[in-house]
mmCIF file of C-alpha atoms and ligand atoms in Angstrom:
data_model
loop_
_atom_site.group_PDB
_atom_site.id
_atom_site.type_symbol
_atom_site.label_atom_id
_atom_site.label_comp_id
_atom_site.label_asym_id
_atom_site.label_seq_id
_atom_site.Cartn_x
_atom_site.Cartn_y
_atom_site.Cartn_z
ATOM 1 C CA MET A 68 -38.006 -1.104 98.038
ATOM 2 C CA LEU A 69 -36.016 -1.036 95.111
ATOM 3 C CA ILE A 70 -36.535 -4.888 94.987
ATOM 4 C CA LYS A 71 -37.964 -6.100 91.177
ATOM 5 C CA ARG A 72 -41.769 -8.252 91.305
ATOM 6 C CA PRO A 73 -40.550 -11.505 90.269
ATOM 7 C CA GLY A 74 -42.728 -11.008 86.974
ATOM 8 C CA ASP A 75 -39.667 -8.440 85.902
ATOM 9 C CA ILE A 76 -36.935 -11.105 86.054
ATOM 10 C CA LYS A 77 -35.421 -12.346 82.951
ATOM 11 C CA PRO A 78 -35.016 -16.025 82.846
ATOM 12 C CA SER A 79 -31.693 -15.460 82.061
ATOM 13 C CA GLU A 80 -30.962 -13.864 85.373
ATOM 14 C CA ILE A 81 -31.686 -17.197 87.054
ATOM 15 C CA THR A 82 -28.998 -18.354 86.795
ATOM 16 C CA PRO A 83 -26.721 -19.789 90.059
ATOM 17 C CA GLN A 84 -24.338 -17.255 88.783
ATOM 18 C CA GLY A 85 -26.695 -14.732 87.858
ATOM 19 C CA ILE A 86 -28.929 -15.046 91.287
ATOM 20 C CA TYR A 87 -25.566 -14.790 93.018
ATOM 21 C CA ALA A 88 -24.575 -11.548 90.929
ATOM 22 C CA ARG A 89 -27.578 -9.873 91.420
ATOM 23 C CA ARG A 90 -27.894 -10.319 94.651
ATOM 24 C CA ARG A 91 -24.362 -8.714 95.518
ATOM 25 C CA GLU A 92 -25.720 -6.245 93.427
ATOM 26 C CA LEU A 93 -28.800 -5.856 95.502
ATOM 27 C CA ILE A 94 -27.458 -6.289 99.247
ATOM 28 C CA LYS A 95 -25.051 -3.391 97.842
ATOM 29 C CA SER A 96 -27.956 -1.095 96.778
ATOM 30 C CA ALA A 97 -30.433 -1.576 98.984
ATOM 31 C CA GLY A 98 -28.767 -1.880 102.272
ATOM 32 C CA LEU A 99 -29.994 -5.362 102.678
ATOM 33 C CA LEU A 100 -27.591 -6.896 104.948
ATOM 34 C CA ALA A 101 -29.495 -5.510 107.847
ATOM 35 C CA VAL A 102 -32.128 -7.027 106.766
ATOM 36 C CA ALA A 103 -30.425 -10.419 106.137
ATOM 37 C CA GLY A 104 -29.441 -10.439 109.952
ATOM 38 C CA VAL A 105 -32.435 -11.894 111.040
ATOM 39 C CA ALA A 106 -31.416 -15.174 110.332
ATOM 40 C CA GLY A 107 -28.259 -15.126 112.664
ATOM 41 C CA ILE A 108 -30.831 -15.294 115.974
ATOM 42 C CA GLY A 109 -33.597 -18.402 116.085
ATOM 43 C CA THR A 110 -31.572 -21.015 119.040
ATOM 44 C CA GLY A 111 -34.444 -21.297 121.080
ATOM 45 C CA PRO A 112 -36.850 -23.681 122.255
ATOM 46 C CA ALA A 113 -38.348 -23.495 118.937
ATOM 47 C CA THR A 114 -35.474 -25.751 117.102
ATOM 48 C CA ALA A 115 -34.897 -27.760 120.005
ATOM 49 C CA GLN A 116 -35.825 -31.034 118.230
ATOM 50 C CA THR A 117 -33.814 -30.276 115.420
ATOM 51 C CA GLY A 118 -30.871 -32.651 116.107
ATOM 52 C CA ALA A 119 -32.468 -35.297 118.448
ATOM 53 C CA LYS A 120 -31.360 -38.933 118.286
ATOM 54 C CA LEU A 121 -33.875 -41.082 116.404
ATOM 55 C CA PRO A 122 -34.928 -44.499 118.186
ATOM 56 C CA ALA A 123 -33.134 -47.657 115.769
ATOM 57 C CA ILE A 124 -34.532 -47.486 112.539
ATOM 58 C CA ARG A 125 -35.150 -50.282 109.997
ATOM 59 C CA LYS A 126 -32.947 -50.789 106.626
ATOM 60 C CA SER A 127 -34.780 -50.852 103.482
ATOM 61 C CA SER A 128 -33.939 -53.110 100.706
ATOM 62 C CA LEU A 129 -34.629 -49.655 98.370
ATOM 63 C CA SER A 130 -31.359 -48.007 99.740
ATOM 64 C CA THR A 131 -28.433 -47.749 97.275
ATOM 65 C CA THR A 132 -25.756 -50.079 98.831
ATOM 66 C CA GLU A 133 -23.397 -46.797 97.510
ATOM 67 C CA LYS A 134 -20.895 -44.882 100.414
ATOM 68 C CA PRO A 135 -23.104 -42.108 101.828
ATOM 69 C CA ASN A 136 -21.926 -38.927 101.703
ATOM 70 C CA SER A 137 -20.976 -37.774 105.261
ATOM 71 C CA PHE A 138 -23.160 -35.808 107.626
ATOM 72 C CA LYS A 139 -21.117 -32.733 107.182
ATOM 73 C CA ASP A 140 -20.888 -32.839 103.487
ATOM 74 C CA ILE A 141 -24.737 -33.189 103.361
ATOM 75 C CA THR A 142 -25.463 -30.345 105.471
ATOM 76 C CA SER A 143 -22.879 -27.613 104.678
ATOM 77 C CA TYR A 144 -23.534 -27.672 100.958
ATOM 78 C CA ASN A 145 -27.188 -27.302 100.208
ATOM 79 C CA ASN A 146 -29.800 -25.658 98.576
ATOM 80 C CA TYR A 147 -32.543 -23.864 100.133
ATOM 81 C CA TYR A 148 -33.339 -20.479 98.474
ATOM 82 C CA GLU A 149 -35.424 -19.074 101.057
ATOM 83 C CA PHE A 150 -32.299 -19.053 103.315
ATOM 84 C CA GLY A 151 -30.026 -17.317 100.734
ATOM 85 C CA THR A 152 -28.126 -18.796 97.201
ATOM 86 C CA ASP A 153 -24.622 -19.020 98.113
ATOM 87 C CA LYS A 154 -24.433 -23.437 98.983
ATOM 88 C CA SER A 155 -22.980 -22.829 102.709
ATOM 89 C CA ASP A 156 -25.817 -20.260 103.153
ATOM 90 C CA PRO A 157 -28.422 -22.596 104.863
ATOM 91 C CA ALA A 158 -26.407 -24.081 106.973
ATOM 92 C CA GLU A 159 -25.611 -20.693 108.797
ATOM 93 C CA ASN A 160 -29.134 -19.117 108.143
ATOM 94 C CA ALA A 161 -31.826 -21.692 108.682
ATOM 95 C CA ARG A 162 -30.940 -21.980 112.245
ATOM 96 C CA ALA A 163 -33.668 -19.061 112.412
ATOM 97 C CA LEU A 164 -36.237 -21.465 110.809
ATOM 98 C CA LYS A 165 -38.927 -22.014 113.333
ATOM 99 C CA VAL A 166 -39.441 -26.247 113.280
ATOM 100 C CA ARG A 167 -42.203 -26.053 116.335
ATOM 101 C CA PRO A 168 -44.990 -26.359 116.463
ATOM 102 C CA TRP A 169 -45.390 -27.761 112.824
ATOM 103 C CA SER A 170 -48.618 -29.269 110.884
ATOM 104 C CA VAL A 171 -48.723 -30.055 107.441
ATOM 105 C CA VAL A 172 -52.520 -29.923 106.310
ATOM 106 C CA VAL A 173 -53.549 -32.602 103.397
ATOM 107 C CA GLU A 174 -56.647 -31.610 101.521
ATOM 108 C CA GLY A 175 -58.256 -31.201 97.927
ATOM 109 C CA GLU A 176 -59.078 -34.509 96.253
ATOM 110 C CA VAL A 177 -59.583 -36.512 99.294
ATOM 111 C CA LYS A 178 -62.165 -38.108 101.472
ATOM 112 C CA LYS A 179 -60.592 -37.228 104.610
ATOM 113 C CA PRO A 180 -58.586 -34.233 104.777
ATOM 114 C CA ARG A 181 -56.708 -33.733 107.959
ATOM 115 C CA ALA A 182 -53.607 -31.602 109.342
ATOM 116 C CA PHE A 183 -50.761 -34.110 110.274
ATOM 117 C CA GLY A 184 -49.024 -32.273 113.674
ATOM 118 C CA ILE A 185 -45.183 -32.758 113.362
ATOM 119 C CA GLU A 186 -45.491 -35.659 116.223
ATOM 120 C CA ASP A 187 -48.271 -37.770 114.370
ATOM 121 C CA LEU A 188 -45.380 -38.063 111.173
ATOM 122 C CA LEU A 189 -42.940 -39.067 113.629
ATOM 123 C CA LYS A 190 -45.559 -41.742 113.970
ATOM 124 C CA PHE A 191 -45.394 -43.501 111.170
ATOM 125 C CA SER A 192 -42.930 -46.840 110.640
ATOM 126 C CA LEU A 193 -39.919 -44.521 110.363
ATOM 127 C CA GLU A 194 -36.916 -46.438 107.919
ATOM 128 C CA GLU A 195 -33.353 -45.725 106.738
ATOM 129 C CA ARG A 196 -33.348 -45.060 102.474
ATOM 130 C CA ILE A 197 -29.820 -44.136 101.140
ATOM 131 C CA TYR A 198 -30.928 -42.697 98.076
ATOM 132 C CA ARG A 199 -28.756 -41.469 95.437
ATOM 133 C CA MET A 200 -29.493 -37.212 95.089
ATOM 134 C CA ARG A 201 -28.619 -35.269 91.510
ATOM 135 C CA CYS A 202 -29.266 -31.572 91.659
ATOM 136 C CA VAL A 203 -30.225 -29.974 88.143
ATOM 137 C CA GLU A 204 -26.463 -28.546 88.775
ATOM 138 C CA ALA A 205 -24.760 -31.443 87.919
ATOM 139 C CA TRP A 206 -23.844 -32.424 91.380
ATOM 140 C CA SER A 207 -24.617 -35.354 93.385
ATOM 141 C CA MET A 208 -24.457 -36.854 96.454
ATOM 142 C CA VAL A 209 -25.575 -40.022 98.480
ATOM 143 C CA ILE A 210 -27.696 -39.692 100.956
ATOM 144 C CA PRO A 211 -29.463 -41.586 104.451
ATOM 145 C CA TRP A 212 -32.774 -40.014 104.472
ATOM 146 C CA VAL A 213 -34.806 -41.488 107.478
ATOM 147 C CA GLY A 214 -38.319 -41.772 106.935
ATOM 148 C CA PHE A 215 -41.923 -43.234 104.959
ATOM 149 C CA GLU A 216 -43.539 -43.498 101.883
ATOM 150 C CA PHE A 217 -45.229 -40.701 101.028
ATOM 151 C CA ASN A 218 -48.349 -43.311 99.600
ATOM 152 C CA GLN A 219 -49.103 -43.851 103.598
ATOM 153 C CA ILE A 220 -50.210 -40.093 104.090
ATOM 154 C CA ALA A 221 -52.192 -40.962 100.816
ATOM 155 C CA LYS A 222 -53.906 -44.094 102.369
ATOM 156 C CA GLN A 223 -55.130 -42.076 105.663
ATOM 157 C CA VAL A 224 -56.809 -38.804 103.311
ATOM 158 C CA GLU A 225 -58.446 -41.760 100.949
ATOM 159 C CA PRO A 226 -57.664 -39.812 97.341
ATOM 160 C CA THR A 227 -61.007 -39.546 95.287
ATOM 161 C CA SER A 228 -61.146 -40.287 92.070
ATOM 162 C CA LYS A 229 -60.488 -36.569 90.794
ATOM 163 C CA ALA A 230 -57.101 -36.864 92.535
ATOM 164 C CA LYS A 231 -54.153 -36.546 89.192
ATOM 165 C CA PHE A 232 -52.068 -34.806 90.481
ATOM 166 C CA VAL A 233 -50.363 -33.980 94.069
ATOM 167 C CA GLU A 234 -48.981 -29.792 94.624
ATOM 168 C CA PHE A 235 -46.626 -29.611 97.934
ATOM 169 C CA VAL A 236 -46.407 -25.947 99.047
ATOM 170 C CA THR A 237 -43.433 -24.843 101.228
ATOM 171 C CA ALA A 238 -43.014 -23.158 104.340
ATOM 172 C CA TYR A 239 -43.094 -19.204 104.085
ATOM 173 C CA GLN A 240 -41.973 -17.107 107.337
ATOM 174 C CA THR A 241 -41.159 -13.745 106.643
ATOM 175 C CA ASP A 242 -39.609 -13.646 110.006
ATOM 176 C CA THR A 243 -37.358 -16.524 109.696
ATOM 177 C CA MET A 244 -36.222 -16.042 106.245
ATOM 178 C CA ASN A 245 -33.668 -14.079 105.191
ATOM 179 C CA GLY A 246 -33.865 -14.817 100.979
ATOM 180 C CA VAL A 247 -37.670 -14.646 100.664
ATOM 181 C CA ARG A 248 -36.568 -10.479 100.273
ATOM 182 C CA MET A 249 -35.372 -11.667 96.951
ATOM 183 C CA PRO A 250 -37.622 -11.879 94.115
ATOM 184 C CA ILE A 251 -35.529 -15.074 93.070
ATOM 185 C CA LEU A 252 -38.906 -17.423 93.098
ATOM 186 C CA ASN A 253 -42.449 -16.668 93.600
ATOM 187 C CA TRP A 254 -42.794 -17.539 97.237
ATOM 188 C CA PRO A 255 -43.739 -19.939 98.697
ATOM 189 C CA TYR A 256 -42.083 -22.561 97.050
ATOM 190 C CA THR A 257 -44.106 -25.007 95.520
ATOM 191 C CA GLU A 258 -43.499 -28.344 93.749
ATOM 192 C CA GLY A 259 -45.856 -30.561 92.422
ATOM 193 C CA LEU A 260 -46.291 -34.532 91.095
ATOM 194 C CA ARG A 261 -48.403 -36.854 89.230
ATOM 195 C CA ILE A 262 -50.305 -38.733 91.604
ATOM 196 C CA ASP A 263 -48.499 -42.248 90.463
ATOM 197 C CA GLU A 264 -45.107 -41.069 91.009
ATOM 198 C CA ALA A 265 -46.374 -39.517 94.269
ATOM 199 C CA MET A 266 -47.763 -43.285 95.451
ATOM 200 C CA HIS A 267 -43.861 -44.497 94.035
ATOM 201 C CA PRO A 268 -42.687 -46.735 96.860
ATOM 202 C CA LEU A 269 -39.685 -44.669 96.209
ATOM 203 C CA THR A 270 -41.214 -41.267 96.745
ATOM 204 C CA ILE A 271 -40.932 -40.869 100.817
ATOM 205 C CA LEU A 272 -41.031 -37.945 103.328
ATOM 206 C CA SER A 273 -38.132 -37.668 105.135
ATOM 207 C CA VAL A 274 -38.033 -36.327 108.921
ATOM 208 C CA GLY A 275 -34.252 -37.460 109.717
ATOM 209 C CA LEU A 276 -30.637 -37.700 108.411
ATOM 210 C CA TYR A 277 -28.349 -40.142 109.355
ATOM 211 C CA ASP A 278 -29.783 -41.197 113.215
ATOM 212 C CA GLN A 279 -31.176 -37.522 113.630
ATOM 213 C CA MET A 280 -33.905 -35.311 112.844
ATOM 214 C CA LEU A 281 -33.586 -33.523 110.128
ATOM 215 C CA PRO A 282 -31.336 -30.777 110.181
ATOM 216 C CA ASN A 283 -33.165 -27.605 109.243
ATOM 217 C CA GLN A 284 -30.849 -27.069 106.492
ATOM 218 C CA SER A 285 -31.715 -30.555 104.600
ATOM 219 C CA GLY A 286 -35.498 -29.207 104.475
ATOM 220 C CA ALA A 287 -37.015 -29.399 108.934
ATOM 221 C CA PRO A 288 -38.622 -30.655 109.964
ATOM 222 C CA VAL A 289 -40.371 -32.740 106.899
ATOM 223 C CA ARG A 290 -39.155 -32.927 103.491
ATOM 224 C CA LEU A 291 -39.938 -34.660 100.003
ATOM 225 C CA VAL A 292 -37.633 -37.176 98.920
ATOM 226 C CA VAL A 293 -37.956 -38.111 95.169
ATOM 227 C CA PRO A 294 -34.995 -39.967 94.204
ATOM 228 C CA TRP A 295 -35.166 -40.390 90.361
ATOM 229 C CA LYS A 296 -35.786 -36.888 89.505
ATOM 230 C CA TYR A 297 -33.657 -33.110 89.679
ATOM 231 C CA GLY A 298 -33.279 -32.126 93.687
ATOM 232 C CA PHE A 299 -35.250 -29.245 93.138
ATOM 233 C CA LYS A 300 -38.527 -31.063 92.833
ATOM 234 C CA SER A 301 -37.667 -32.644 96.607
ATOM 235 C CA GLY A 302 -39.407 -29.697 98.724
ATOM 236 C CA LYS A 303 -38.452 -28.971 101.636
ATOM 237 C CA SER A 304 -40.194 -27.571 105.044
ATOM 238 C CA ILE A 305 -44.004 -29.015 103.658
ATOM 239 C CA VAL A 306 -46.339 -27.125 105.162
ATOM 240 C CA ARG A 307 -49.015 -28.237 102.817
ATOM 241 C CA ILE A 308 -49.915 -31.523 100.701
ATOM 242 C CA ARG A 309 -52.664 -30.836 97.867
ATOM 243 C CA PHE A 310 -54.548 -33.716 95.898
ATOM 244 C CA VAL A 311 -55.598 -31.817 92.620
ATOM 245 C CA GLU A 312 -57.347 -32.321 89.771
ATOM 246 C CA LYS A 313 -55.267 -30.432 86.620
ATOM 247 C CA GLN A 314 -51.549 -30.291 87.167
ATOM 248 C CA PRO A 315 -50.296 -27.645 89.329
ATOM 249 C CA LYS A 316 -47.780 -24.627 88.263
ATOM 250 C CA THR A 317 -44.483 -25.712 90.126
ATOM 251 C CA ALA A 318 -42.033 -22.513 91.158
ATOM 252 C CA TRP A 319 -38.974 -22.913 88.941
ATOM 253 C CA GLU A 320 -41.807 -23.707 85.957
ATOM 254 C CA SER A 321 -42.614 -20.132 87.232
ATOM 255 C CA ALA A 322 -39.368 -18.680 87.066
ATOM 256 C CA ALA A 323 -38.199 -20.056 83.843
ATOM 257 C CA PRO A 324 -40.346 -22.338 82.200
ATOM 258 C CA GLN A 325 -38.365 -22.901 79.298
ATOM 259 C CA GLU A 326 -35.332 -24.176 81.381
ATOM 260 C CA TYR A 327 -37.239 -26.160 84.474
ATOM 261 C CA GLY A 328 -40.296 -28.583 82.843
ATOM 262 C CA PHE A 329 -43.006 -30.106 85.092
ATOM 263 C CA TYR A 330 -41.607 -33.892 85.658
ATOM 264 C CA SER A 331 -37.946 -32.544 85.367
ATOM 265 C CA ASN A 332 -36.532 -36.262 85.433
ATOM 266 C CA VAL A 333 -32.549 -37.062 85.840
ATOM 267 C CA ASN A 334 -32.023 -37.770 82.011
ATOM 268 C CA PRO A 335 -28.167 -37.680 80.548
ATOM 269 C CA ASP A 336 -29.929 -37.239 77.067
ATOM 270 C CA VAL A 337 -31.621 -33.633 77.973
ATOM 271 C CA ASP A 338 -29.501 -30.596 78.418
ATOM 272 C CA HIS A 339 -30.274 -28.227 80.302
ATOM 273 C CA PRO A 340 -30.431 -24.765 77.618
ATOM 274 C CA ARG A 341 -27.017 -23.930 79.251
ATOM 275 C CA TRP A 342 -25.415 -26.718 80.048
ATOM 276 C CA SER A 343 -25.420 -30.496 79.828
ATOM 277 C CA GLN A 344 -26.406 -33.206 81.995
ATOM 278 C CA LYS A 345 -24.504 -36.275 80.628
ATOM 279 C CA THR A 346 -21.969 -36.012 83.570
ATOM 280 C CA GLU A 347 -22.048 -35.009 87.182
ATOM 281 C CA LYS A 348 -19.822 -33.668 90.033
ATOM 282 C CA ARG A 349 -20.110 -36.688 93.110
ATOM 283 C CA LEU A 350 -19.391 -34.603 95.545
ATOM 284 C CA PRO A 351 -16.838 -33.776 97.182
ATOM 285 C CA SER A 352 -14.893 -34.681 93.766
ATOM 286 C CA PHE A 353 -14.133 -31.221 91.784
ATOM 287 C CA PHE A 354 -14.726 -33.231 88.592
ATOM 288 C CA ALA A 355 -17.798 -33.752 86.947
ATOM 289 C CA ASN A 356 -16.390 -37.019 85.378
ATOM 290 C CA ARG A 357 -19.413 -39.408 86.617
ATOM 291 C CA LYS A 358 -21.822 -40.305 84.092
ATOM 292 C CA THR A 359 -25.405 -39.153 85.262
ATOM 293 C CA GLU A 360 -27.729 -42.220 84.793
ATOM 294 C CA MET A 361 -31.457 -42.327 83.187
ATOM 295 C CA PHE A 362 -33.865 -41.666 86.458
ATOM 296 C CA ASN A 363 -30.922 -41.178 88.311
ATOM 297 C CA GLY A 364 -29.717 -44.714 88.283
ATOM 298 C CA TYR A 365 -33.320 -45.592 89.249
ATOM 299 C CA ALA A 366 -34.930 -46.831 86.196
ATOM 300 C CA ASP A 367 -35.652 -50.524 87.098
ATOM 301 C CA GLN A 368 -38.117 -48.864 89.564
ATOM 302 C CA VAL A 369 -39.844 -46.055 87.133
ATOM 303 C CA ALA A 370 -39.133 -46.203 83.871
ATOM 304 C CA SER A 371 -42.847 -48.509 83.535
ATOM 305 C CA LEU A 372 -44.547 -44.766 84.899
ATOM 306 C CA TYR A 373 -43.174 -43.026 81.653
ATOM 307 C CA ALA A 374 -43.575 -45.445 78.977
ATOM 308 C CA GLY A 375 -44.761 -43.818 75.981
ATOM 309 C CA MET A 376 -44.072 -40.160 77.238
ATOM 310 C CA ASP A 377 -41.945 -38.165 74.723
ATOM 311 C CA LEU A 378 -39.397 -37.389 77.765
ATOM 312 C CA LYS A 379 -37.633 -35.268 75.967
ATOM 313 C CA LYS A 380 -40.567 -32.803 75.416
ATOM 314 C CA LEU A 381 -42.235 -33.735 78.949
ATOM 315 C CA TYR A 382 -38.552 -32.953 80.182
HETATM 316 N N1 MTE B 91 -38.430 -24.889 99.762
HETATM 317 C C1 MTE B 91 -37.001 -25.253 99.190
HETATM 318 N N2 MTE B 91 -36.674 -26.639 98.966
HETATM 319 C C2 MTE B 91 -35.817 -26.968 98.334
HETATM 320 C C3 MTE B 91 -34.851 -25.759 97.442
HETATM 321 C C4 MTE B 91 -35.026 -25.144 97.746
HETATM 322 O O1 MTE B 91 -34.248 -23.733 97.857
HETATM 323 N N3 MTE B 91 -36.489 -24.495 98.365
HETATM 324 N N4 MTE B 91 -34.111 -26.638 96.802
HETATM 325 C C5 MTE B 91 -33.838 -27.624 96.174
HETATM 326 C C6 MTE B 91 -33.189 -28.406 95.963
HETATM 327 S S1 MTE B 91 -32.400 -27.248 94.352
HETATM 328 C C7 MTE B 91 -32.370 -29.362 95.686
HETATM 329 S S2 MTE B 91 -30.478 -30.186 94.878
HETATM 330 C C8 MTE B 91 -32.266 -30.203 97.016
HETATM 331 C C9 MTE B 91 -31.046 -29.766 98.369
HETATM 332 O O2 MTE B 91 -31.300 -30.929 98.907
HETATM 333 P P1 MTE B 91 -30.258 -30.907 100.503
HETATM 334 O O3 MTE B 91 -29.836 -29.694 100.220
HETATM 335 O O4 MTE B 91 -30.645 -31.571 101.239
HETATM 336 O O5 MTE B 91 -29.169 -32.000 99.295
HETATM 337 O O6 MTE B 91 -33.751 -29.187 97.908
HETATM 338 C C10 MTE B 91 -34.460 -28.896 96.255
HETATM 339 N N5 MTE B 91 -35.880 -28.170 97.820
HETATM 340 MO MO1 MO B 92 -30.845 -28.744 92.871
#
C-alpha cells in the first residue's frame, strides 16, 4: 500500500484541511475508492437497535436551558474519523458499524473487573442531559444526550487506590470502518481523563439522542460525553475502559502533541497553535461570532478540579 505509517506524518499535515487534501490524494493515487465502498452496506439485524425509541426519560437539573440543535443538525455534521474526515461522511458511512452484539470491558485498577453488555448499560437509570458541546475546530452545538453518569460504572467495579486515570478505548472494526485505512491517527481512537474528571457528575456515558438510541454517527451504541472539554475527549463507540495508575497517551496527543494536550479543557485564553479559541460558531450559524466561555460555560461546576494548575501549560 502507498499509505504512510502514522509516524511518518508531520503534525502540520493533520489540519482538517490537510487531512482532506491528503485523503483526496491517497484516494486518487491508491485507488482506494473501491475499498471505501464497503461502508455502504450494513443495514441488517446488527444495526436494528439504532434509532429505536427509548422509554420516557427523566429530565436533569444539570441540563442547559439553551435551545437544542435539531436532530438533523446533530446527526448530519459529525466528527468520526473512522468513517471519513468530511463532516458529512459519518452520516453516510457509519451505517456499516456493527452495534450488536456489544460489550464494554471494564478492567485495570479495579476490585471487580467485568464486561457490561449493552443490555446491562441500558438498565442504568437513564436521564436526559442537554449539554453545550464545543469542538476544538471552533464550532458548537447544544445536544440532548440520554445517558447515565460514568461514576455509576465505577461504583460497580470499585476502583482501587492506585486508579488515578481512566483510559477509554473505542471500536476498531476494520471491516466496517473505511477511515481506519488512512493513517490519520493511531487506531483505535483512545482518550483519557483524570479520575476526578471521570467521576464528576457532568461526565456521562450516552446511549441516546433525543428520544432514540444513539445513531451510529453519534457514537452508537455508547459514547462518552464530557461537556467542559473539547469534543474530541468524548470518544465514540466505546469498547474498553481501563482504570490506570499513569496518565494514558491519547490518540490526538500521539498524533500532534504540541497541538492537543491531555486536558483539553475549553479555554478561550489558550489558542490552538494555528487558530483562535476566543469565539465559536453555534451551528447552523455560519459566523464565529459567539464568545467561547471558560470550561465551555461549566466553570461553576468544574473549575475547582483545576485549582492551582497552570492551564496555559497543561492545556
Ligand atoms: N471514535 C471517535 N470518537 C470521536 C471522534 C472520532 O473521530 N472518533 N471525534 C471526536 C470529535 S473531534 C468530536 S467534536 C466529537 C463529535 O461528536 P458529535 O459528532 O456527536 O457531535 O466526537 C469525538 N469522538
Ligand atoms: Mo472536535
